[in-house]
Amino acid sequence: MAYFLQQLINGITLGAIYGLIAIGYTMVYGIIGMINFAHGEIYMIGAFISVICFTALGLLGITWVPLALLIVLVIAMVFTAVYGWTVERIAYRPLRGSSRLAPLISAIGMSIFLQNDVQLLQGARIKPLQPVIEGGFILTEMDGFAVHLGYIQIFIVFLTVVLMALFSVFIARTDIGRAQRACEQDRTMAGLLGVNVDRTISLAFVMGAALAAVAGTMVVLYYGVVHFYIGFLAGIKAFTAAVLGGIGSLPGAMLGGLLIGLIEVFWSAYFTIEYKDVAAYSILVLVLIFRPTGLLGKPEVEKV
Amino acid sequence: MSADATTVTAGDAALLRVEHLTIRFGGLIAVDDLSFAAQDREITALIGPNGAGKTTVFNCLTGFYKPSVGRFVLNLADGPRYLERMEGFDIARAGVARTFQNIRLFTGMSVLENLLAAQHNKLMRASFFALAGLLNLRSYRRAEAEAVELARYWLDRIGLSDRADINAGNLPYGDQRRLEIARAMCIEPVLLCLDEPAAGLNVRESAELNALLAYIRDEHRIALLLIEHDMSVVMEISDHVVVLDYGKQISAGSPAEVRKDPAVIRAYLGEEEDAELPPIIEKDLGEGS
């Protein structure tokens, strides 16, 4: 029981991170109907930026954790947002109106480019980070097994919940959110009503990237290491999460992220840790076969 | 070359002038040297048999494709705009609104939200591109209140005030049609282009539509450009009719004049088999290029 509880906590933490990344996939898909395959790299860059920032802040002597976290998060979000905007500008916008395959390929190209770029600039070695948020408390002790809840886990889940709530309100209530939803439904019509569709699409990339930056920062805080290849795996898992939840649906991305995190952690805990990625991908395959619209996705309605 | 349409000059005060519009798709000429004008406070109807090129004119006017020859001049208070040089959303910002033959509401949104989405631009400007909106400043709240007020005004006009919060996709067909017109009016256009607004409406709904269009013309004093098959609508409310056949203008004038025009009668009655042709008129390749 204690072991189960511990895994549940770990799974929710991991799921929160996947969920944040998955929002970026689902938003971009919702608005242009395409997968942003460079999104995992954006997350990886967010992680690198936060390592660099933490190190720099340490050198500057800013060590009060809340302030340092705030600065790092803001800087990481701003920089990765610029990356997100650039990806859209270079890999998607020039190809708008061409076949669906073309932007897919250019996005994969972008992903390879960003990976290699970071590898060249930061080196191929794993970069460590001193633990920033340490400690935690023992929830309960059963059968000689202590259930540990780290402050970092509380921080991750709390920040994710806050961000997702803010983001949902933003999309549901604000004018920009309304424009996002309008473009999701009918880009042509939105344009004819005076919505700048290009800018709205850019914004979807930018917002997704900013959330991925938060996920990147969290992963660095949680695991304490980062290297240039983390974007690929996390990207595919978050993509799986978005598909599982129903691509294009925001609550779906959040739910999907949570489920993928839980599945991965429980699989590692009760079966074999070597096959945890296989478990996640098997879910992707099963969902695609049996429920292509995902858990919360709406069935595709043929437009007349 | 008939009527006043081709005698457009630089000094012509018409709100919209379509000048020598030709649209080719490869060797196909969909619209051939079409010129007409749409005046303020007038309903101009564009009619013609199936495949005459009416919707093509609309698509070109709203930026879906560029004309091969010719231009659209929109005369605004602060100078003319050349619509063929503008992007779709800029055309909307210049004050041209349109609806489609099929209903294209945002069905995932409420009725009210549909009307607010059309005021995105105004709200963006009022909120300094969302900055003020995020901070919830008073200027933004006022702008949003005004947007809601405008939306409410149009909901009143189309009789949907009590259904503002239901999903737009759940409205009956006739209400959806009118909501589309209301939404187009929410961008506060100077020119409203309606592509078969009466399609699929029953007699009562059609009469309501006529009243709505006449109201827009008389109270909002804008120009309306209408594609319509329903002759009762055309004859009853339009002030000026332009008749197209095979992409060419075959007649223009008041509804009464047009109705008597032999060329129009021939196009509608005399060549019925030809009227079934596909939307793009095949022309001799040599002539096309």
Coordinates of C-alpha atoms in Angstrom, one line a residue:
Chain A
M1 CA 0.0 0.0 0.0
A2 CA 2.8 2.4 1.0
Y3 CA 4.6 1.4 -2.1
F4 CA 1.6 2.1 -4.2
L5 CA 1.1 5.5 -2.6
Q6 CA 4.7 6.4 -3.3
Q7 CA 4.3 5.5 -6.9
L8 CA 1.1 7.5 -7.1
I9 CA 2.9 10.6 -5.9
N10 CA 5.8 10.0 -8.3
G11 CA 3.4 9.4 -11.2
I12 CA 1.4 12.5 -10.6
T13 CA 4.5 14.6 -10.5
L14 CA 5.8 13.1 -13.8
G15 CA 2.3 13.4 -15.3
A16 CA 2.1 17.1 -14.4
I17 CA 5.3 17.7 -16.4
Y18 CA 4.0 15.7 -19.4
G19 CA 0.7 17.5 -19.2
L20 CA 2.4 20.9 -19.5
I21 CA 4.3 19.8 -22.6
A22 CA 1.2 18.1 -24.0
I23 CA -0.7 21.4 -24.0
G24 CA 1.7 22.8 -26.5
Y25 CA 1.0 19.9 -28.9
T26 CA -2.7 20.1 -28.5
M27 CA -2.9 23.9 -29.0
V28 CA -0.9 23.8 -32.1
Y29 CA -2.8 20.9 -33.4
G30 CA -6.1 22.5 -32.6
I31 CA -5.3 25.6 -34.6
I32 CA -3.4 24.3 -37.6
G33 CA -4.2 20.6 -37.5
M34 CA -0.6 19.7 -37.5
I35 CA 1.9 18.3 -34.9
N36 CA 4.7 20.5 -33.9
F37 CA 7.5 18.0 -33.9
A38 CA 10.0 20.6 -32.7
H39 CA 8.0 21.0 -29.5
G40 CA 10.1 18.5 -27.5
E41 CA 13.2 20.4 -28.4
I42 CA 11.6 23.6 -27.2
Y43 CA 11.1 21.9 -23.9
M44 CA 14.7 20.7 -23.8
I45 CA 15.9 24.3 -24.5
G46 CA 13.7 25.5 -21.7
A47 CA 15.5 23.0 -19.4
F48 CA 18.9 24.2 -20.6
I49 CA 18.1 27.8 -20.2
S50 CA 17.0 27.2 -16.6
V51 CA 20.2 25.4 -15.8
I52 CA 22.2 28.3 -17.2
C53 CA 20.0 30.7 -15.3
F54 CA 20.3 28.9 -12.0
T55 CA 24.1 28.8 -12.4
A56 CA 24.3 32.4 -13.3
L57 CA 22.1 33.4 -10.4
G58 CA 24.2 31.4 -8.1
L59 CA 27.3 33.3 -9.3
L60 CA 25.5 36.6 -8.8
G61 CA 24.7 35.5 -5.3
I62 CA 20.9 35.4 -5.6
T63 CA 20.2 32.3 -3.6
W64 CA 16.9 33.0 -2.0
V65 CA 15.0 30.1 -3.6
P66 CA 11.6 31.7 -4.4
L67 CA 13.2 34.8 -6.1
A68 CA 15.6 32.6 -8.0
L69 CA 12.8 30.3 -9.1
L70 CA 10.7 33.3 -10.3
I71 CA 13.6 34.8 -12.2
V72 CA 14.5 31.5 -13.8
L73 CA 10.9 30.7 -14.8
V74 CA 10.4 34.1 -16.4
I75 CA 13.6 34.1 -18.3
A76 CA 13.1 30.5 -19.5
M77 CA 9.6 31.2 -20.6
V78 CA 10.5 34.4 -22.5
F79 CA 13.4 32.7 -24.3
T80 CA 11.6 29.6 -25.2
A81 CA 8.6 31.6 -26.3
V82 CA 11.0 33.3 -28.8
Y83 CA 12.1 29.9 -29.9
G84 CA 8.5 28.8 -30.4
W85 CA 7.7 31.9 -32.4
T86 CA 10.8 31.3 -34.6
V87 CA 9.9 27.7 -35.2
E88 CA 6.5 28.7 -36.5
R89 CA 8.0 31.5 -38.5
I90 CA 10.6 29.3 -40.2
A91 CA 9.1 25.8 -40.3
Y92 CA 5.4 26.5 -40.6
R93 CA 4.4 29.8 -42.0
P94 CA 6.2 29.7 -45.3
L95 CA 4.6 26.3 -45.9
R96 CA 1.1 27.2 -45.0
G97 CA -1.2 26.1 -47.8
S98 CA 1.1 23.5 -49.0
S99 CA 0.6 19.8 -48.5
R100 CA 0.4 18.5 -44.9
L101 CA 3.6 16.6 -45.3
A102 CA 5.8 19.6 -46.0
P103 CA 5.5 21.4 -42.6
L104 CA 5.8 18.0 -40.9
I105 CA 9.1 17.4 -42.5
S106 CA 10.3 20.9 -41.9
A107 CA 9.4 20.6 -38.2
I108 CA 11.3 17.4 -37.9
G109 CA 14.2 19.2 -39.6
M110 CA 13.8 22.0 -37.0
S111 CA 13.9 19.5 -34.2
I112 CA 17.1 17.9 -35.5
F113 CA 18.6 21.3 -36.0
L114 CA 17.8 22.5 -32.4
Q115 CA 19.1 19.3 -31.0
N116 CA 22.4 19.6 -32.7
D117 CA 22.6 23.3 -32.0
V118 CA 22.3 22.6 -28.3
Q119 CA 24.7 19.7 -28.6
L120 CA 27.3 21.9 -30.2
L121 CA 26.9 24.9 -28.0
Q122 CA 26.4 23.1 -24.7
G123 CA 28.3 19.9 -25.3
A124 CA 27.0 16.4 -25.4
R125 CA 27.6 15.6 -21.8
I126 CA 25.0 15.5 -19.1
K127 CA 24.7 18.8 -17.3
P128 CA 24.0 18.5 -13.6
L129 CA 22.4 21.1 -11.4
Q130 CA 22.7 21.4 -7.6
P131 CA 19.4 20.6 -6.0
V132 CA 17.5 23.8 -5.5
I133 CA 14.5 22.6 -3.6
E134 CA 15.4 20.0 -1.1
G135 CA 13.7 18.1 1.6
G136 CA 10.2 16.9 2.1
F137 CA 8.4 15.0 4.6
I138 CA 7.3 11.5 5.4
L139 CA 3.6 11.1 4.8
T140 CA 3.2 7.8 6.5
E141 CA 5.1 4.7 7.3
M142 CA 3.7 1.3 6.6
D143 CA 5.2 -2.1 6.5
G144 CA 8.6 -0.6 6.9
F145 CA 8.2 1.6 3.9
A146 CA 8.2 5.3 4.2
V147 CA 6.1 7.3 1.8
H148 CA 8.1 10.3 0.9
L149 CA 6.7 13.5 -0.4
G150 CA 9.3 16.0 -1.6
Y151 CA 8.8 19.7 -1.5
I152 CA 9.8 19.7 -5.1
Q153 CA 7.0 17.4 -5.9
I154 CA 4.5 19.6 -4.1
F155 CA 6.0 22.6 -6.0
I156 CA 5.7 20.9 -9.4
V157 CA 2.1 19.7 -8.9
F158 CA 1.0 23.0 -7.4
L159 CA 2.6 25.2 -10.1
T160 CA 1.1 22.9 -12.8
V161 CA -2.3 23.1 -11.4
V162 CA -2.1 26.9 -11.1
L163 CA -0.8 27.3 -14.6
M164 CA -3.3 25.0 -16.1
A165 CA -6.1 26.8 -14.3
L166 CA -4.9 30.2 -15.4
F167 CA -4.4 29.0 -18.9
S168 CA -7.9 27.5 -19.1
V169 CA -9.4 30.7 -17.9
F170 CA -7.3 32.6 -20.4
I171 CA -8.6 30.5 -23.3
A172 CA -12.2 30.5 -22.0
R173 CA -12.6 34.1 -21.0
T174 CA -10.3 36.5 -22.7
D175 CA -10.5 38.0 -26.1
I176 CA -7.3 36.4 -27.3
G177 CA -8.6 33.0 -26.1
R178 CA -11.8 33.6 -28.0
A179 CA -9.8 34.3 -31.1
Q180 CA -7.8 31.1 -30.5
R181 CA -11.0 29.1 -30.4
A182 CA -12.4 30.9 -33.4
C183 CA -9.3 30.1 -35.4
E184 CA -9.5 26.5 -34.2
Q185 CA -13.0 26.1 -35.6
D186 CA -12.8 28.0 -38.8
R187 CA -9.6 29.9 -39.7
T188 CA -11.1 31.3 -42.9
M189 CA -14.1 32.7 -41.2
A190 CA -12.1 34.1 -38.3
G191 CA -9.9 35.9 -40.9
L192 CA -12.9 37.4 -42.5
L193 CA -14.1 38.7 -39.2
G194 CA -10.8 40.6 -38.8
V195 CA -8.9 38.2 -36.7
N196 CA -5.2 38.2 -37.6
V197 CA -4.9 34.5 -38.1
D198 CA -1.1 34.4 -38.5
R199 CA -0.7 36.2 -35.3
T200 CA -3.1 33.9 -33.5
I201 CA -1.2 30.9 -34.8
S202 CA 2.1 32.4 -33.7
L203 CA 0.6 33.0 -30.3
A204 CA -0.4 29.3 -30.0
F205 CA 3.2 28.4 -30.6
V206 CA 4.4 31.0 -28.1
M207 CA 2.1 30.0 -25.3
G208 CA 2.8 26.3 -25.8
A209 CA 6.5 27.0 -25.7
A210 CA 6.2 29.0 -22.6
L211 CA 4.4 26.2 -20.8
A212 CA 7.1 23.7 -22.1
A213 CA 9.7 26.0 -20.6
V214 CA 8.0 25.6 -17.2
A215 CA 8.0 21.8 -17.7
G216 CA 11.7 22.0 -18.7
T217 CA 12.5 24.0 -15.5
M218 CA 10.6 21.5 -13.4
V219 CA 12.4 18.5 -14.9
V220 CA 15.7 20.1 -14.2
L221 CA 14.7 20.8 -10.6
Y222 CA 13.3 17.3 -10.2
Y223 CA 16.0 15.1 -11.8
G224 CA 18.9 17.6 -11.5
V225 CA 20.3 16.7 -14.9
V226 CA 19.8 17.8 -18.5
H227 CA 21.2 16.9 -21.8
F228 CA 20.5 17.7 -25.4
Y229 CA 18.5 14.5 -26.1
I230 CA 15.8 14.8 -23.4
G231 CA 13.5 16.6 -25.8
F232 CA 12.9 13.7 -28.0
L233 CA 11.6 11.2 -25.5
A234 CA 9.7 13.7 -23.5
G235 CA 8.3 15.1 -26.7
I236 CA 7.0 11.8 -27.9
K237 CA 5.5 11.0 -24.5
A238 CA 3.8 14.3 -24.2
F239 CA 2.5 13.8 -27.8
T240 CA 1.2 10.4 -26.7
A241 CA -0.4 12.1 -23.8
A242 CA -2.1 14.7 -26.0
V243 CA -3.4 11.9 -28.3
L244 CA -4.5 9.8 -25.4
G245 CA -6.5 12.7 -24.0
G246 CA -7.8 13.7 -27.4
I247 CA -5.6 15.9 -29.5
G248 CA -7.0 19.4 -29.8
S249 CA -8.6 19.3 -26.4
L250 CA -7.0 21.2 -23.5
P251 CA -8.5 19.2 -20.6
G252 CA -7.6 16.1 -22.7
A253 CA -3.9 17.1 -22.8
M254 CA -3.9 17.6 -19.0
L255 CA -5.7 14.3 -18.4
G256 CA -3.5 12.5 -20.9
G257 CA -0.3 13.8 -19.4
L258 CA -1.4 12.6 -16.0
L259 CA -2.3 9.2 -17.2
I260 CA 0.9 8.7 -19.2
G261 CA 2.9 9.8 -16.1
L262 CA 1.0 7.3 -13.9
I263 CA 1.3 4.5 -16.5
E264 CA 5.0 5.0 -16.9
V265 CA 5.7 5.1 -13.1
F266 CA 3.5 2.2 -12.3
W267 CA 4.9 0.1 -15.1
S268 CA 8.4 0.8 -13.8
A269 CA 7.4 0.0 -10.3
Y270 CA 5.5 -3.2 -10.8
F271 CA 7.0 -4.6 -14.0
T272 CA 10.3 -3.7 -15.6
I273 CA 11.8 -0.3 -15.7
E274 CA 13.5 -1.1 -19.0
Y275 CA 10.1 -1.3 -20.7
K276 CA 8.5 1.8 -19.4
D277 CA 8.8 3.6 -22.7
V278 CA 7.3 0.6 -24.4
A279 CA 4.4 0.8 -22.1
A280 CA 3.8 4.5 -23.0
Y281 CA 4.1 3.8 -26.7
S282 CA 1.9 0.8 -26.5
I283 CA -0.8 3.1 -25.1
L284 CA -0.3 5.4 -28.1
V285 CA -0.8 2.4 -30.5
L286 CA -3.8 1.2 -28.6
V287 CA -5.4 4.6 -28.5
L288 CA -4.8 5.2 -32.2
I289 CA -6.4 1.8 -33.1
F290 CA -9.4 1.8 -30.7
R291 CA -10.1 5.4 -29.9
P292 CA -8.4 7.7 -32.4
T293 CA -10.2 10.7 -31.0
G294 CA -8.8 10.1 -27.6
L295 CA -10.5 10.2 -24.2
L296 CA -12.0 13.7 -24.4
G297 CA -11.6 14.4 -28.1
K298 CA -14.6 15.1 -30.2
P299 CA -15.1 12.9 -33.2
E300 CA -13.9 14.6 -36.4
V301 CA -17.0 16.1 -38.1
E302 CA -16.7 16.2 -41.8
K303 CA -16.9 19.8 -42.9
V304 CA -19.3 20.4 -45.8
Chain B
M1 CA -21.9 47.4 -72.1
S2 CA -24.9 48.5 -70.2
A3 CA -26.0 51.0 -67.7
D4 CA -24.0 53.1 -65.3
A5 CA -21.8 50.3 -64.2
T6 CA -19.1 50.7 -66.8
T7 CA -19.1 54.5 -66.7
V8 CA -17.2 54.5 -63.5
T9 CA -14.8 57.4 -63.1
A10 CA -12.4 58.5 -60.5
G11 CA -14.9 61.0 -59.1
D12 CA -17.6 58.4 -58.7
A13 CA -18.7 58.4 -55.1
A14 CA -19.9 54.7 -55.0
L15 CA -18.8 52.9 -51.9
L16 CA -17.5 49.9 -53.8
R17 CA -16.5 50.0 -57.4
V18 CA -15.6 46.8 -59.2
E19 CA -13.6 47.7 -62.2
H20 CA -12.9 45.4 -65.2
L21 CA -12.7 42.4 -63.0
T22 CA -11.4 39.3 -64.8
I23 CA -10.7 36.1 -63.0
R24 CA -9.0 33.2 -64.8
F25 CA -8.2 29.8 -63.5
G26 CA -5.6 28.6 -66.0
G27 CA -7.4 28.7 -69.3
L28 CA -10.9 29.0 -67.7
I29 CA -12.4 32.4 -67.5
A30 CA -14.7 32.5 -64.5
V31 CA -15.4 36.2 -64.5
D32 CA -14.9 38.3 -67.6
D33 CA -14.5 42.0 -67.6
L34 CA -17.1 42.7 -64.9
S35 CA -17.7 46.2 -63.7
F36 CA -20.3 47.5 -61.4
A37 CA -20.7 49.6 -58.3
A38 CA -22.4 49.2 -54.9
Q39 CA -23.8 52.3 -53.4
D40 CA -24.2 53.3 -49.8
R41 CA -27.7 52.7 -48.4
E42 CA -28.5 50.4 -51.3
I43 CA -28.9 46.7 -51.7
T44 CA -27.1 45.6 -54.8
A45 CA -28.0 42.1 -55.9
L46 CA -25.8 39.9 -58.0
I47 CA -27.8 37.3 -59.8
G48 CA -27.4 34.8 -62.5
P49 CA -27.8 31.1 -63.3
N50 CA -25.7 28.5 -61.6
G51 CA -22.1 28.8 -62.5
A52 CA -22.3 32.4 -63.6
G53 CA -19.4 33.3 -61.4
K54 CA -21.2 35.2 -58.6
T55 CA -19.5 33.4 -55.7
T56 CA -16.2 33.8 -57.5
V57 CA -16.6 37.5 -57.4
F58 CA -17.2 37.4 -53.7
N59 CA -14.3 35.1 -53.1
C60 CA -12.1 37.5 -55.0
L61 CA -13.6 40.5 -53.2
T62 CA -12.7 39.0 -49.8
G63 CA -9.2 38.1 -50.7
F64 CA -9.4 34.3 -51.4
Y65 CA -7.8 34.9 -54.8
K66 CA -6.4 37.7 -56.7
P67 CA -8.1 39.0 -59.8
S68 CA -6.2 38.3 -63.1
V69 CA -7.3 41.8 -64.3
G70 CA -9.1 44.6 -62.6
R71 CA -9.6 46.0 -59.2
F72 CA -11.9 46.6 -56.3
V73 CA -12.0 50.2 -55.0
L74 CA -13.5 50.7 -51.6
N75 CA -14.1 54.4 -51.1
L76 CA -13.8 55.2 -47.4
A77 CA -14.0 58.6 -45.8
D78 CA -10.2 58.8 -45.5
G79 CA -9.5 57.7 -49.0
P80 CA -9.8 54.7 -51.3
R81 CA -8.7 51.2 -50.5
Y82 CA -7.7 48.7 -53.1
L83 CA -9.0 45.4 -51.8
E84 CA -7.2 43.2 -54.3
R85 CA -4.0 44.2 -52.7
M86 CA -5.0 43.3 -49.2
E87 CA -5.0 40.3 -47.0
G88 CA -8.3 38.8 -45.8
F89 CA -8.2 40.2 -42.3
D90 CA -7.2 43.6 -43.6
I91 CA -10.2 43.6 -45.9
A92 CA -12.4 42.9 -42.9
R93 CA -10.7 45.7 -41.0
A94 CA -11.3 48.0 -44.0
G95 CA -15.0 47.3 -43.4
V96 CA -16.0 44.4 -45.7
A97 CA -17.9 41.6 -44.0
R98 CA -19.3 38.5 -45.7
T99 CA -21.2 35.4 -45.2
F100 CA -21.1 32.1 -47.0
Q101 CA -23.6 30.0 -48.8
N102 CA -23.2 27.4 -46.1
I103 CA -23.4 28.4 -42.5
R104 CA -20.1 28.9 -40.9
L105 CA -20.8 29.9 -37.3
F106 CA -18.3 28.9 -34.6
T107 CA -20.5 26.1 -33.4
G108 CA -18.4 25.3 -30.4
M109 CA -19.1 28.8 -29.0
S110 CA -22.1 30.4 -27.5
V111 CA -24.3 32.8 -29.5
L112 CA -22.9 35.7 -27.7
E113 CA -19.3 34.6 -28.1
N114 CA -19.8 34.4 -31.8
L115 CA -20.7 38.0 -31.8
L116 CA -17.8 38.9 -29.6
A117 CA -15.3 37.0 -31.7
A118 CA -16.2 39.3 -34.6
Q119 CA -15.1 42.3 -32.4
H120 CA -11.7 40.8 -31.7
N121 CA -9.9 43.6 -33.5
K122 CA -11.6 46.4 -31.6
L123 CA -10.9 44.6 -28.3
M124 CA -7.3 44.0 -29.1
R125 CA -6.8 47.6 -29.9
A126 CA -8.6 48.7 -26.7
S127 CA -6.5 46.3 -24.6
F128 CA -3.1 47.2 -26.2
F129 CA -2.9 43.7 -27.6
A130 CA -4.2 42.0 -24.5
L131 CA -1.8 43.6 -22.0
A132 CA -4.6 45.7 -20.5
G133 CA -6.9 42.7 -20.7
L134 CA -4.5 40.6 -18.7
L135 CA -4.2 43.3 -16.1
N136 CA -8.0 43.8 -16.3
L137 CA -7.6 47.5 -16.6
R138 CA -10.7 49.8 -16.7
S139 CA -10.2 50.7 -20.3
Y140 CA -10.4 47.1 -21.3
R141 CA -13.4 46.4 -19.2
R142 CA -15.2 49.4 -20.8
A143 CA -14.3 48.2 -24.3
E144 CA -15.5 44.7 -23.4
A145 CA -18.8 46.1 -22.0
E146 CA -19.3 48.1 -25.2
A147 CA -18.6 44.9 -27.3
V148 CA -21.2 43.1 -25.3
E149 CA -23.6 45.9 -25.7
L150 CA -23.2 45.9 -29.5
A151 CA -23.7 42.1 -29.5
R152 CA -26.8 42.5 -27.4
Y153 CA -28.1 45.1 -29.8
W154 CA -27.8 42.7 -32.7
L155 CA -29.3 39.9 -30.7
D156 CA -32.3 42.1 -30.1
R157 CA -32.6 42.7 -33.8
I158 CA -32.5 39.1 -34.7
G159 CA -34.7 38.1 -31.8
L160 CA -32.2 35.9 -30.0
S161 CA -31.6 37.9 -26.8
D162 CA -32.9 35.2 -24.6
R163 CA -30.7 32.6 -26.2
A164 CA -27.3 34.4 -25.9
D165 CA -25.7 31.7 -23.9
I166 CA -26.7 28.6 -25.8
N167 CA -24.3 26.9 -28.2
A168 CA -24.6 28.5 -31.6
G169 CA -24.6 25.1 -33.3
N170 CA -27.9 24.2 -31.5
L171 CA -29.9 27.0 -32.9
P172 CA -32.5 26.3 -35.6
Y173 CA -31.4 26.8 -39.1
G174 CA -33.1 30.1 -39.8
D175 CA -31.7 31.6 -36.5
Q176 CA -28.2 30.5 -37.5
R177 CA -28.6 32.3 -40.8
R178 CA -29.6 35.5 -39.0
L179 CA -26.9 35.1 -36.4
E180 CA -24.4 34.9 -39.2
I181 CA -25.6 38.3 -40.5
A182 CA -25.5 39.7 -37.0
R183 CA -22.0 38.5 -36.5
A184 CA -20.9 40.1 -39.8
M185 CA -22.5 43.3 -38.6
C186 CA -20.5 43.2 -35.4
I187 CA -17.4 44.0 -37.3
E188 CA -19.2 47.3 -38.1
P189 CA -18.7 47.0 -41.8
V190 CA -19.3 49.6 -44.5
L191 CA -20.1 46.8 -47.0
L192 CA -21.9 43.6 -46.2
C193 CA -21.6 40.8 -48.7
L194 CA -24.2 38.0 -48.3
D195 CA -23.9 34.8 -50.3
E196 CA -27.4 33.4 -50.7
P197 CA -28.7 34.4 -47.3
A198 CA -32.2 33.1 -48.0
A199 CA -31.0 29.6 -49.0
G200 CA -33.0 27.0 -47.2
L201 CA -35.3 29.5 -45.4
N202 CA -39.1 29.0 -45.4
V203 CA -41.4 31.8 -46.5
R204 CA -41.8 33.3 -43.0
E205 CA -38.0 33.2 -42.3
S206 CA -37.4 34.7 -45.8
A207 CA -39.7 37.6 -45.0
E208 CA -37.9 38.2 -41.7
L209 CA -34.6 38.2 -43.5
N210 CA -35.9 40.8 -45.9
A211 CA -36.9 43.0 -43.0
L212 CA -33.5 42.6 -41.4
L213 CA -31.7 43.5 -44.6
A214 CA -33.9 46.5 -45.2
Y215 CA -33.3 47.5 -41.6
I216 CA -29.5 47.3 -42.0
R217 CA -29.7 49.4 -45.2
D218 CA -32.0 52.0 -43.8
E219 CA -30.7 52.3 -40.2
H220 CA -27.1 51.5 -40.6
R221 CA -26.8 53.2 -44.0
I222 CA -24.2 50.7 -45.3
A223 CA -24.0 49.1 -48.7
L224 CA -25.2 45.5 -49.1
L225 CA -24.1 43.2 -51.8
L226 CA -26.2 40.2 -52.2
I227 CA -26.0 36.9 -54.2
E228 CA -29.4 35.4 -54.3
H229 CA -31.4 32.8 -56.2
D230 CA -34.6 33.5 -54.4
M231 CA -36.2 36.0 -56.8
S232 CA -38.8 37.1 -54.2
V233 CA -35.9 38.4 -52.1
V234 CA -34.2 40.0 -55.0
M235 CA -37.2 41.7 -56.5
E236 CA -38.6 42.8 -53.2
I237 CA -35.6 44.4 -51.5
S238 CA -32.8 45.1 -53.9
D239 CA -32.3 48.6 -55.3
H240 CA -29.9 47.6 -58.1
V241 CA -29.5 44.3 -59.8
V242 CA -26.5 43.1 -61.8
V243 CA -27.0 39.9 -63.8
L244 CA -24.2 37.6 -64.6
D245 CA -24.1 34.8 -67.1
Y246 CA -20.9 32.8 -67.9
G247 CA -18.9 35.4 -66.0
K248 CA -20.1 38.3 -68.1
Q249 CA -22.5 41.0 -67.1
I250 CA -25.6 40.7 -69.3
S251 CA -27.8 43.2 -67.7
A252 CA -27.9 45.8 -64.9
G253 CA -30.5 48.1 -63.5
S254 CA -33.5 48.3 -61.2
P255 CA -35.3 45.0 -60.5
A256 CA -38.2 46.0 -62.7
E257 CA -35.9 46.8 -65.7
V258 CA -33.8 43.6 -65.2
R259 CA -36.9 41.5 -65.1
K260 CA -38.0 42.6 -68.5
D261 CA -34.6 42.4 -70.1
P262 CA -34.7 39.7 -72.9
A263 CA -31.1 38.8 -72.3
V264 CA -32.0 37.9 -68.7
I265 CA -35.0 35.9 -69.6
R266 CA -33.0 34.0 -72.2
A267 CA -30.3 33.3 -69.6
Y268 CA -32.8 32.0 -67.1
L269 CA -35.4 30.3 -69.2
G270 CA -34.1 29.8 -72.7
E271 CA -31.0 27.9 -72.0
E272 CA -31.9 25.8 -69.1
E273 CA -29.7 22.8 -70.0
D274 CA -26.7 25.1 -70.1
A275 CA -27.6 26.5 -66.7
E276 CA -26.7 23.1 -65.2
L277 CA -23.0 23.5 -66.2
P278 CA -20.3 23.3 -63.6
P279 CA -19.3 26.6 -61.8
I280 CA -16.4 27.4 -64.0
I281 CA -17.1 28.3 -67.6
E282 CA -14.9 26.6 -70.0
K283 CA -13.6 28.9 -72.6
D284 CA -11.5 28.4 -75.5
L285 CA -7.9 28.1 -74.3
G286 CA -6.6 30.4 -76.9
E287 CA -9.0 33.1 -75.8
G288 CA -8.1 32.6 -72.2
S289 CA -4.4 33.3 -72.4

